[in-house]
Amino acid sequence: MAPADSDVLNESPRTSADRDGQSSADQGSPMTSDKEELKPGQDWQEIKMEDARPGQGDSEAGDEPSQYSTLPSDARGDAPEEPDELDPTVDQKPSVGTPTVAVHPSDNTASEEEEQVPTDGERGQPRGPQPPERRSSRQSSAPSDNATPASTNRTRTDSQSTTATSATQRSTLGSAVFVVRALETIAASKEARKRKQLGESTQKALEAIKKAEPNMPDPELIFEPLQLAAMANSIPLATTALDCIGKLINHSYFSMSSQPAPGDDSEAPLPLIERAIDTIIDCFQGEATPVETQLQIVQSLLAAVLNDKIVVHGSGLLKAVRQTYNIFLLSKSSANQQVAQGTLTQMVGTVFERVKVRIAMKEARLNALKDKSRDAEAQSVVESNITAEDKILGAEDVQASPDIPEVPTAEVASPLEPKEKITLQSFENRKSFDDERIQDNAPTMVTRLKSKGKIPQLAPKSGEPSPQIAGEEFQYADEDEEDEIFMKDAFLVFRAMCKLSIKSLPAEQLSDLKSHGMRSKLLSLHLVHTILNNNMIVFTSPLATIRSSSTNEPSSFIQAIKQYLCLSLSRNGASSVNRVFEVSCEIFWLMIKNMRVMLKKEIEVFLKEIYLAILDKRNAPVAQKEYLMSVFERLCADPRALVEIYLNYDCDRAALDNVFQRIIEHLSKISGSSVAVTATQQQQYEEHHVKASSTGSDWQNRGTLPPSLSAATITAFVDADTPYPVEYSVKRQSLDCLVETLRSLVNWSQQGIADATARFQEPDSRNSFEDSRESLEVPGGTTTSTPKISNVDTPTRTSTPGAPAEDDPSQLEMAKQRKTALMNGIKQFNFKATRGIKYLLSEGFIKSDSPQHIAEFLLNHHGLDKAVIGEYLGEGEAENVAIMHAFVDAMDFVRTRFVDALRRFLQSFRLPGEAQKIDRFMLKFAERYMAGNPNAFANADTAYVLAYSVIMLNTDQHSTKLKGRRMTREDFIKNNRGINDNADLPEEYLSGIFDEIAHNEIVLNTEREAAASIGLGSQPTAGIAANIGQALSTVGRDLQREAYVQASEEMANKTEQLFKSLVRAQRRNASKPTLTRFIPATSFKHVGPMFDVTWMSFLSGLSGHIQDSQNIETIRLCMEGFKLAIRIACLFDLETPRVAFVSALAKFTNLNNLSEMVAKNLEALKVLLEVAQNEGNILKSSWRDILTCISQLDRFQLISTGVDEGVVPDVGKARIIPQTNADASSRKSVQASRRPRPRPTPSSTNYLPDIAQESRSTDVIKGVDRIFTNTANMSGDAIVHFVRALCEVSWQEIQSSGQSESPRTFSLQKLVEISYYNMTRVRFEWTAIWQVLGEHFNQVGCHTNTNVVFIALDSLRQLSMRFLEIEELPGFKFQKDFLKPFEHVMSNSGVVAVKDMVLDCLIQMIRARGQNIRSGWKTMFGIFTAAAREPYEGIVNVAFENVVQIYNTRFGIVISQGAFADLIVCLTEFSKNIRFQKKSLQAIETLKSTVPKMLKTPECPLSPQSKQEDSTPQKRASRATQEEQFWFPVLFAFHNVLMTGEDLEVRSRALGYLFDTLIKYGGDFTSEFWDILWRQLLYPIFMVLKSKSELNKALNTEELSVWLSTTMIQALRNMISLFTHYFKSLEYMLNRFLDLLTLCICQENDTIARIGSNCLQQLILQNVAKFEAQHWAKIVTAFVELFERTTANQLFAAATSTAPSYGQSNGTASRATDSTMTDSPVPFTPLNDGEATPPFENSLKINGLPSGTPSSTVDDVQEPTSARSESFAQAERKDTASSELEDYKPQSELQQQPIVVTAARRRFFNKIITKCVLQLLMIETVNELFSNDSVYAQIPSPELLRLMALLKKSYWFAKKFNADKDLRMRLWREGFMKQPPNLLKQESGSAATYIAILLRMYHDEGEERKRNRGDTEDALIPLCADIIHGYNTLDEETQQRNIVAWRPVVVDVMEGYTSFPKEGFEKHMETFYPLAVDLLGRELGIEIRLALHALLRRVGEIRMGMPPAPTVAPTSPTSLSSPTSLRARRTSRGR
């Protein structure tokens, strides 16, 4: 033991001999003893201690393990500097007059009998089972107590329990024999004779005994001789006295103090029990004390402490513990050491056992009070019943309200310092609990048993009535005071053990386990562990409270001892001594396991700073890592602990690190590390591991008692000579941890899912936190509940504002994401500072972009790279400088030494190497330092220069890069002269700075820790000689151990500093305490996020072992890990982890490399199959990997049975072709197949025979089969994923087979199998399955390998047969869907054999299952339709025959299943097959026959039978629907053939059948159906006329000509016939028919235009008698539109001077648009310029020009080719040339240079010419139509006049154009025509028709005509006069052609006027007579002369009275029917 410790623990207050003996012991003298040593295999617990506990059985301290704990802070710095709890040198005498607790009289009969421990129900607190040996000892110790029933409220556990005995005035002993014998022995001794006082007192005592019989005399009389004898030098005498004292204590004889004499005012003596203990202690004289005396001292002290009738507290208790501790350390007897250790363990255990009993009693009191309070409230006890006594008690003893609200365990919170992090250094002097008055020298007190049956009463809250419980007396205050006494005992003992454990030891004692110091440390640590392990309820119960010395408020026990426990662990947790490290690990494990709620921050610090750091250190002893792994393995086996670590650290932004994630990453890193190990060594490890786990004899596994620590038994740690590397053991343990973690996560998630399901089923189940967290699992299956927290003992917790709710997964996930975002921001900052700052600002982690907020973040957030901070702050930009200033201003250097301030300043960042940056930092530092310490230097310049100088000194002294001479002290002083405002700083000050820097480098702590963690020591800096000396000095030393000792010391020091910083933060925030929020784990949903952030670590950790190891046990463990990981990924739908693990597992099967496949690969395969069976419902896309492996397994099985490897290609090496563009891929496949394929070679794969045999084993085959059979049990979504994956694998197999004759179809066959297994699924699910399956069959069916196609089609046929066995209900269409692949194959395959097989399959299905086919008919007809398009006669014939057979035999079924339309479509396709006309004609005839057959079939709603059956209004209302369903398909079929058929005969028949059907059956059609027919059938026939491009696209020129001359003309005529036949039904469509005819007339094709005109006339003529006024209005409107659309308005804009140029002379094209053309009022006119017309064709034969030649002039259009007109034309041209020579000269030049007209402009000119021709056609149509008497008679006059206005408008338009000679000449010059154009025929023709019709109307004597005669006259006269006037102006020489054209019109006008009635003639005489006179001056022809003669004669008759001339024949208006009749009449009259 260290000298310092010898003073503390082993010095006696009386003699110095002890010191000498102690020093000799310290020097390592051997401990010899004549006592018997331990036998081999014997433990110290087995040593029997005679009479140590008279009347008591051998019992052991211990208790059940418990769960939770918390911890306070208050550690003192260096323990040796303060009085130790066990230091006997300190005066610990109690003050005089120390009160003892009052004694209450009670029944005394049960003095030595035990009381029973309350049951769980009585105490409300379950307790774990006692160790068997303890139970047996208790049961045999004494008979049970005769307690009253009420005594159950005051109970004890055993002889170690806290009990008290009632005392009478005089104690009685059952037998005083041993006292008399002892006194007689003393009296007979030599000492009694030598020492008079001893002899007299002995005799006096003997006499008193005799007098007092049968009672005992005053204890003082007995004690005095025993005390004197014990102090004697005689060993036998002292032993006898000690033995008697011990027995008297055990019999509670010293329980009473002596009564002072009456009137004695002297101070009361110390309690007799304390003097007895002092006497026993004084007998120990150090290690020189005789062995027998040592043993007797221990026995007597044990009796004093374990006495269960009078309990010793305070100083007396500590003295007994201290003396026993000293005997353990100083005794040279190994046996006595063991006995002392056992005794000490019992004493400490007894102290805490009594506390546990008090806690149980307290809880029983509170529970009873709650129950009785509830009962009292139920009885409505009124306030008046409260007694005065109750009120008094309530005023004094109240500590809680009657109804005590229970606070959940998780609400216990430990103080949290809000701003400053908790670190290991801060555990030092961490004082959150004031224990200054709880000293070791507290007065000794004794407590005794009180009256039984008393339950303390809790007083009510102020203002509330207190319930009265009759017949009870309450003494609550006394009970609480007594509880406080017991708690202080426990606190003192635990604090003593912790302080003993933190003593620092010199290096020589660290290496010597038998030294006093090391044994002391080990014993104290083991006792701390034993206390925690056996009495955890004391630390976790909220009822275990102790009062603070300062506030006198109750604090939890864990709060009080936390400071000492944490300091102890921080000092020893990183110890280089393995024994110390191990027990520290065990203490830490208990903290994690049971106290993590209260020690949240502390556990985080220990993990981060010590235990995870040890795993990181390269030089850390492997044995320590191995032991630490065992602790982590236990942690990983605790699901709740893992989840709570994740919730409270990884999801907490205030936490230093992601603890859970970091633990897993460490384990993964170790698991994946490389260790050189052989297969034999791996197997030896497995055997050793199994053996070690089966024995389990380590002390930490037993858990109740520490191991023997006697000098004889304790041995130094020796590295076990294991047959395998210890590094491999660590690696293997890490794998165990990873798998155990996964196992825990799966258990937690599955249990959570089960609980959630149970809660869902039971809505009333409790979801409170108390229920969810009542217990934690402990070894052995026992549970320990944490008591509820009431507001009596623990301050209620306030919720942190803004904190997430308790265990809300969504909120916690958001918190986790927020923390992840923060860490990402820190990573970005460490990579590039500006980017990181920008990100942190955007995410809101930095409040704003102000320098203060950015600096605050940089200063306070951990994880930021110090070097990056330095570079960022050192930049010269204004923004960076401002942030740096704010950064420095945030530091406080007030009252800080300069060097310390500089060190702290440089710890916040790494100083950059650039001088300018350093200068800026030092300037700001100097300013800030002087602001806090204005008197330090003369000015800031001094601080600046000195700071710079210190930086240079630090670099000079410690940089390894500097070579040569280094700075000396004198140099440093010299460099800093005169810097203090021209004065020098003191030399001693500068020397101190130099020495400090030289010995303690300024370096970042993080860099020093990083160097220590990787095993780098400080580098030597003293040159070569020093290096040589260093090398020589290291010979024979364990440098690695020394380096780790140094590193562990640094870790311990760092812990203390961290805890000190924590204390500072506590003190700064003392006014506003906050609480650490601990979130309990209740939800299973956290497992998903936990796995999501760590799955890569799990994967790498597991994969490393699989790749490196061949040991089957290790592989199986890894496989289990894979199973568990996949289970988690599937449960929480984590796609990326699931895919990664499944694909990795599939890769580990190595099925793609059979030659290297070994046993571990087969294990992976088996696990993969197991995963597929267990997780099938949630594997989703991962099925692809599994099914690929199954396919490869099938290949392996085939190869292993002798199949050629080339025949079964590897699926994994298939060339995957996308499923889209099947045709293109098929073509590519065909091309690829033409390449020569390498011939298959015999199998050359070398595989292991046993592996091949195992792959074909029954288990593997059954496992594969089970996967496919279990698909019937999959969910609807899962089966779709499975089928999709199987289809992909099947396609892989097929692609890998290429053009093989025996392709791989394993998966294709499995598809058929699973289809059979899933036949019974509901149609909804089957539809989703078939969407995938059908697509696959489509793809396979079109493969280029016909063998594949045949197999697929046969499989599809088999499936279809099975499906057709199942009856399909009406309205469903599944049959239609599953037959679709046949249709796809038929349509897309190019192989005749395949098509033929498709038809064969269909024929088989029809024959075998025809009666069951429902919706399948639709698809079947679709297949036959595809066959009908084929160019192969055999396919077409077979298909048509089957269709006809279905038509003849199953027509009714087809109709009933709604496939009638599909049948019609099928027949239509057959009709259009041009290659086989015979079948086409048969099909069109069959199509025609469907109409009568349909109407005769009962299943058709249109049949008479159906109408009779269904005559309800609802059925009649659906008539239109039925027509569309049955009539429309047939009619549309005819239409389709008519429009798209290529055969003229078929097309003609279709046209005839279409209109025949309409005319025959159309009488029953509704108007709605007629509308449908018009829109979709009739009008679309002529739709090609709307667009010239469509017309040309549909047919080529030859086909167009044929189609127009046959089909089109006939269709148009049929349309007119149809309208006429159904006029009444279709009269509302008159506008549509007129629009159609307008469309035809406006075509450029002459034939169509004339046919349209003719049909228009036929429409009017055939229905003229049926037309009414509204019909005529529509007809005239149609003419209006026709005249508008055929008026060539563009003529006036065609010349370039007035319109945009359409072409240039150089041939370049310009814009081919014209405004006048785009303004056409009819949008669909084919003359629209928006459509490109082909080069002009002279299809309008009117011109007499051959087709393809350029058009002639408009003149030629107007005049038919005749000799007369031609002669007039030539004459006109001749006259024009002679009269206007100056105009023709340039024209001749133009003719010499032909005009170049562009194509666009030529099209524009052609459109104008076409319009002119059509206008002439319209004039001709009007003339012919209204020369018909019926038409003339029926049309109303207003409409006829409106029509005449059109002729008049046409007349004026032509006259205007003809009069514009300049325009005509420009057009001629620009190439419009070969001659100047004119519209002479349009002008004269329109005028002639106009005049003829109006004259007829004028002369008509009908009533309707007479009414409109005035309008007729107004329209007629002006135009007649204008015509004669214009004729008079014609030049007879130059305009002879015009004269010839107008002459007949003038004749008609004059003859018509002459025949006017007298009134009319006379009325207009003044108009016509002058005109007639003007005619006389011209050269007149015979017709004009005769007409003029008649006119003038009529004038003479009326005005001059001339007699009328005789007429040849009477004329009447009705005879004026046409211009021809007028002309004939004039001729006759002229003759």
mmCIF file of N, CA, C and O in Angstrom, residues 552-594:
data_model
loop_
_atom_site.group_PDB
_atom_site.id
_atom_site.type_symbol
_atom_site.label_atom_id
_atom_site.label_comp_id
_atom_site.label_asym_id
_atom_site.label_seq_id
_atom_site.Cartn_x
_atom_site.Cartn_y
_atom_site.Cartn_z
ATOM 1 N N ASN A 552 -31.831 20.865 2.957
ATOM 2 C CA ASN A 552 -32.639 19.945 3.764
ATOM 3 C C ASN A 552 -33.802 19.364 2.977
ATOM 4 O O ASN A 552 -34.775 18.881 3.541
ATOM 5 N N GLU A 553 -33.697 19.437 1.645
ATOM 6 C CA GLU A 553 -34.723 18.855 0.789
ATOM 7 C C GLU A 553 -34.310 17.429 0.408
ATOM 8 O O GLU A 553 -33.133 17.134 0.255
ATOM 9 N N PRO A 554 -35.299 16.547 0.282
ATOM 10 C CA PRO A 554 -34.944 15.174 -0.073
ATOM 11 C C PRO A 554 -34.448 15.090 -1.523
ATOM 12 O O PRO A 554 -35.021 15.669 -2.424
ATOM 13 N N SER A 555 -33.360 14.369 -1.706
ATOM 14 C CA SER A 555 -32.833 14.079 -3.037
ATOM 15 C C SER A 555 -32.758 12.568 -3.196
ATOM 16 O O SER A 555 -32.624 11.841 -2.213
ATOM 17 N N SER A 556 -32.837 12.138 -4.435
ATOM 18 C CA SER A 556 -32.757 10.703 -4.643
ATOM 19 C C SER A 556 -31.372 10.197 -4.290
ATOM 20 O O SER A 556 -30.383 10.928 -4.367
ATOM 21 N N PHE A 557 -31.307 8.942 -3.906
ATOM 22 C CA PHE A 557 -30.036 8.354 -3.498
ATOM 23 C C PHE A 557 -29.030 8.361 -4.644
ATOM 24 O O PHE A 557 -27.842 8.627 -4.455
ATOM 25 N N ILE A 558 -29.503 8.095 -5.840
ATOM 26 C CA ILE A 558 -28.597 8.083 -6.984
ATOM 27 C C ILE A 558 -28.037 9.475 -7.232
ATOM 28 O O ILE A 558 -26.884 9.638 -7.623
ATOM 29 N N GLN A 559 -28.844 10.490 -6.937
ATOM 30 C CA GLN A 559 -28.361 11.861 -7.089
ATOM 31 C C GLN A 559 -27.239 12.131 -6.109
ATOM 32 O O GLN A 559 -26.281 12.855 -6.413
ATOM 33 N N ALA A 560 -27.337 11.534 -4.931
ATOM 34 C CA ALA A 560 -26.335 11.787 -3.899
ATOM 35 C C ALA A 560 -25.018 11.085 -4.199
ATOM 36 O O ALA A 560 -23.941 11.652 -3.988
ATOM 37 N N ILE A 561 -25.072 9.855 -4.690
ATOM 38 C CA ILE A 561 -23.832 9.094 -4.874
ATOM 39 C C ILE A 561 -23.282 9.184 -6.286
ATOM 40 O O ILE A 561 -22.214 8.648 -6.574
ATOM 41 N N LYS A 562 -24.026 9.848 -7.178
ATOM 42 C CA LYS A 562 -23.620 9.867 -8.577
ATOM 43 C C LYS A 562 -22.222 10.448 -8.762
ATOM 44 O O LYS A 562 -21.417 9.938 -9.555
ATOM 45 N N GLN A 563 -21.916 11.493 -8.021
ATOM 46 C CA GLN A 563 -20.626 12.142 -8.209
ATOM 47 C C GLN A 563 -19.477 11.196 -7.884
ATOM 48 O O GLN A 563 -18.464 11.172 -8.584
ATOM 49 N N TYR A 564 -19.649 10.405 -6.841
ATOM 50 C CA TYR A 564 -18.568 9.508 -6.430
ATOM 51 C C TYR A 564 -18.469 8.308 -7.369
ATOM 52 O O TYR A 564 -17.372 7.859 -7.694
ATOM 53 N N LEU A 565 -19.605 7.790 -7.770
ATOM 54 C CA LEU A 565 -19.598 6.640 -8.670
ATOM 55 C C LEU A 565 -18.946 7.008 -10.008
ATOM 56 O O LEU A 565 -18.115 6.262 -10.543
ATOM 57 N N CYS A 566 -19.317 8.166 -10.545
ATOM 58 C CA CYS A 566 -18.749 8.565 -11.837
ATOM 59 C C CYS A 566 -17.263 8.844 -11.729
ATOM 60 O O CYS A 566 -16.477 8.495 -12.617
ATOM 61 N N LEU A 567 -16.860 9.461 -10.640
ATOM 62 C CA LEU A 567 -15.427 9.737 -10.469
ATOM 63 C C LEU A 567 -14.649 8.445 -10.341
ATOM 64 O O LEU A 567 -13.569 8.290 -10.912
ATOM 65 N N SER A 568 -15.205 7.505 -9.610
ATOM 66 C CA SER A 568 -14.533 6.215 -9.474
ATOM 67 C C SER A 568 -14.370 5.532 -10.829
ATOM 68 O O SER A 568 -13.298 5.022 -11.157
ATOM 69 N N LEU A 569 -15.420 5.562 -11.613
ATOM 70 C CA LEU A 569 -15.342 4.898 -12.908
ATOM 71 C C LEU A 569 -14.419 5.652 -13.860
ATOM 72 O O LEU A 569 -13.704 5.052 -14.667
ATOM 73 N N SER A 570 -14.422 6.973 -13.776
ATOM 74 C CA SER A 570 -13.549 7.735 -14.667
ATOM 75 C C SER A 570 -12.084 7.499 -14.331
ATOM 76 O O SER A 570 -11.226 7.506 -15.220
ATOM 77 N N ARG A 571 -11.774 7.275 -13.029
ATOM 78 C CA ARG A 571 -10.386 7.027 -12.642
ATOM 79 C C ARG A 571 -9.940 5.610 -12.993
ATOM 80 O O ARG A 571 -8.754 5.371 -13.239
ATOM 81 N N ASN A 572 -10.866 4.675 -12.996
ATOM 82 C CA ASN A 572 -10.488 3.274 -13.155
ATOM 83 C C ASN A 572 -10.941 2.645 -14.465
ATOM 84 O O ASN A 572 -10.516 1.546 -14.801
ATOM 85 N N GLY A 573 -11.857 3.329 -15.190
ATOM 86 C CA GLY A 573 -12.400 2.726 -16.396
ATOM 87 C C GLY A 573 -11.356 2.471 -17.461
ATOM 88 O O GLY A 573 -11.485 1.523 -18.241
ATOM 89 N N ALA A 574 -10.318 3.304 -17.500
ATOM 90 C CA ALA A 574 -9.290 3.140 -18.524
ATOM 91 C C ALA A 574 -8.004 2.587 -17.928
ATOM 92 O O ALA A 574 -6.920 2.767 -18.496
ATOM 93 N N SER A 575 -8.098 1.922 -16.798
ATOM 94 C CA SER A 575 -6.904 1.428 -16.124
ATOM 95 C C SER A 575 -6.167 0.429 -17.003
ATOM 96 O O SER A 575 -6.768 -0.372 -17.721
ATOM 97 N N SER A 576 -4.849 0.480 -16.901
ATOM 98 C CA SER A 576 -4.044 -0.482 -17.648
ATOM 99 C C SER A 576 -3.971 -1.821 -16.937
ATOM 100 O O SER A 576 -3.452 -2.792 -17.492
ATOM 101 N N VAL A 577 -4.433 -1.879 -15.684
ATOM 102 C CA VAL A 577 -4.457 -3.141 -14.936
ATOM 103 C C VAL A 577 -5.721 -3.893 -15.315
ATOM 104 O O VAL A 577 -6.836 -3.387 -15.146
ATOM 105 N N ASN A 578 -5.552 -5.066 -15.808
ATOM 106 C CA ASN A 578 -6.705 -5.795 -16.348
ATOM 107 C C ASN A 578 -7.753 -6.092 -15.295
ATOM 108 O O ASN A 578 -8.954 -6.015 -15.570
ATOM 109 N N ARG A 579 -7.318 -6.447 -14.066
ATOM 110 C CA ARG A 579 -8.298 -6.758 -13.021
ATOM 111 C C ARG A 579 -9.142 -5.526 -12.695
ATOM 112 O O ARG A 579 -10.360 -5.623 -12.513
ATOM 113 N N VAL A 580 -8.497 -4.390 -12.626
ATOM 114 C CA VAL A 580 -9.234 -3.143 -12.367
ATOM 115 C C VAL A 580 -10.150 -2.819 -13.548
ATOM 116 O O VAL A 580 -11.312 -2.425 -13.382
ATOM 117 N N PHE A 581 -9.622 -2.977 -14.735
ATOM 118 C CA PHE A 581 -10.422 -2.693 -15.932
ATOM 119 C C PHE A 581 -11.665 -3.577 -15.991
ATOM 120 O O PHE A 581 -12.759 -3.113 -16.325
ATOM 121 N N GLU A 582 -11.504 -4.829 -15.634
ATOM 122 C CA GLU A 582 -12.638 -5.751 -15.731
ATOM 123 C C GLU A 582 -13.752 -5.379 -14.762
ATOM 124 O O GLU A 582 -14.928 -5.333 -15.142
ATOM 125 N N VAL A 583 -13.387 -5.107 -13.510
ATOM 126 C CA VAL A 583 -14.444 -4.773 -12.555
ATOM 127 C C VAL A 583 -15.063 -3.420 -12.901
ATOM 128 O O VAL A 583 -16.274 -3.196 -12.720
ATOM 129 N N SER A 584 -14.274 -2.502 -13.468
ATOM 130 C CA SER A 584 -14.836 -1.225 -13.915
ATOM 131 C C SER A 584 -15.829 -1.447 -15.049
ATOM 132 O O SER A 584 -16.885 -0.800 -15.109
ATOM 133 N N CYS A 585 -15.468 -2.361 -15.958
ATOM 134 C CA CYS A 585 -16.396 -2.687 -17.042
ATOM 135 C C CYS A 585 -17.712 -3.231 -16.496
ATOM 136 O O CYS A 585 -18.796 -2.901 -17.000
ATOM 137 N N GLU A 586 -17.597 -4.059 -15.467
ATOM 138 C CA GLU A 586 -18.816 -4.626 -14.893
ATOM 139 C C GLU A 586 -19.665 -3.547 -14.226
ATOM 140 O O GLU A 586 -20.896 -3.567 -14.317
ATOM 141 N N ILE A 587 -19.015 -2.616 -13.575
ATOM 142 C CA ILE A 587 -19.774 -1.502 -12.980
ATOM 143 C C ILE A 587 -20.441 -0.685 -14.082
ATOM 144 O O ILE A 587 -21.623 -0.306 -13.976
ATOM 145 N N PHE A 588 -19.697 -0.433 -15.127
ATOM 146 C CA PHE A 588 -20.265 0.339 -16.239
ATOM 147 C C PHE A 588 -21.445 -0.416 -16.876
ATOM 148 O O PHE A 588 -22.439 0.190 -17.274
ATOM 149 N N TRP A 589 -21.322 -1.714 -16.971
ATOM 150 C CA TRP A 589 -22.433 -2.489 -17.543
ATOM 151 C C TRP A 589 -23.686 -2.353 -16.681
ATOM 152 O O TRP A 589 -24.798 -2.214 -17.198
ATOM 153 N N LEU A 590 -23.503 -2.364 -15.350
ATOM 154 C CA LEU A 590 -24.667 -2.187 -14.473
ATOM 155 C C LEU A 590 -25.266 -0.794 -14.659
ATOM 156 O O LEU A 590 -26.491 -0.625 -14.589
ATOM 157 N N MET A 591 -24.414 0.181 -14.896
ATOM 158 C CA MET A 591 -24.932 1.530 -15.137
ATOM 159 C C MET A 591 -25.770 1.553 -16.414
ATOM 160 O O MET A 591 -26.859 2.130 -16.443
ATOM 161 N N ILE A 592 -25.264 0.938 -17.481
ATOM 162 C CA ILE A 592 -26.040 0.926 -18.738
ATOM 163 C C ILE A 592 -27.317 0.126 -18.565
ATOM 164 O O ILE A 592 -28.398 0.521 -19.004
ATOM 165 N N LYS A 593 -27.187 -1.002 -17.901
ATOM 166 C CA LYS A 593 -28.310 -1.924 -17.825
ATOM 167 C C LYS A 593 -29.442 -1.367 -16.972
ATOM 168 O O LYS A 593 -30.615 -1.457 -17.359
ATOM 169 N N ASN A 594 -29.096 -0.795 -15.819
ATOM 170 C CA ASN A 594 -30.126 -0.437 -14.850
ATOM 171 C C ASN A 594 -30.230 1.049 -14.553
ATOM 172 O O ASN A 594 -31.236 1.481 -14.002
#
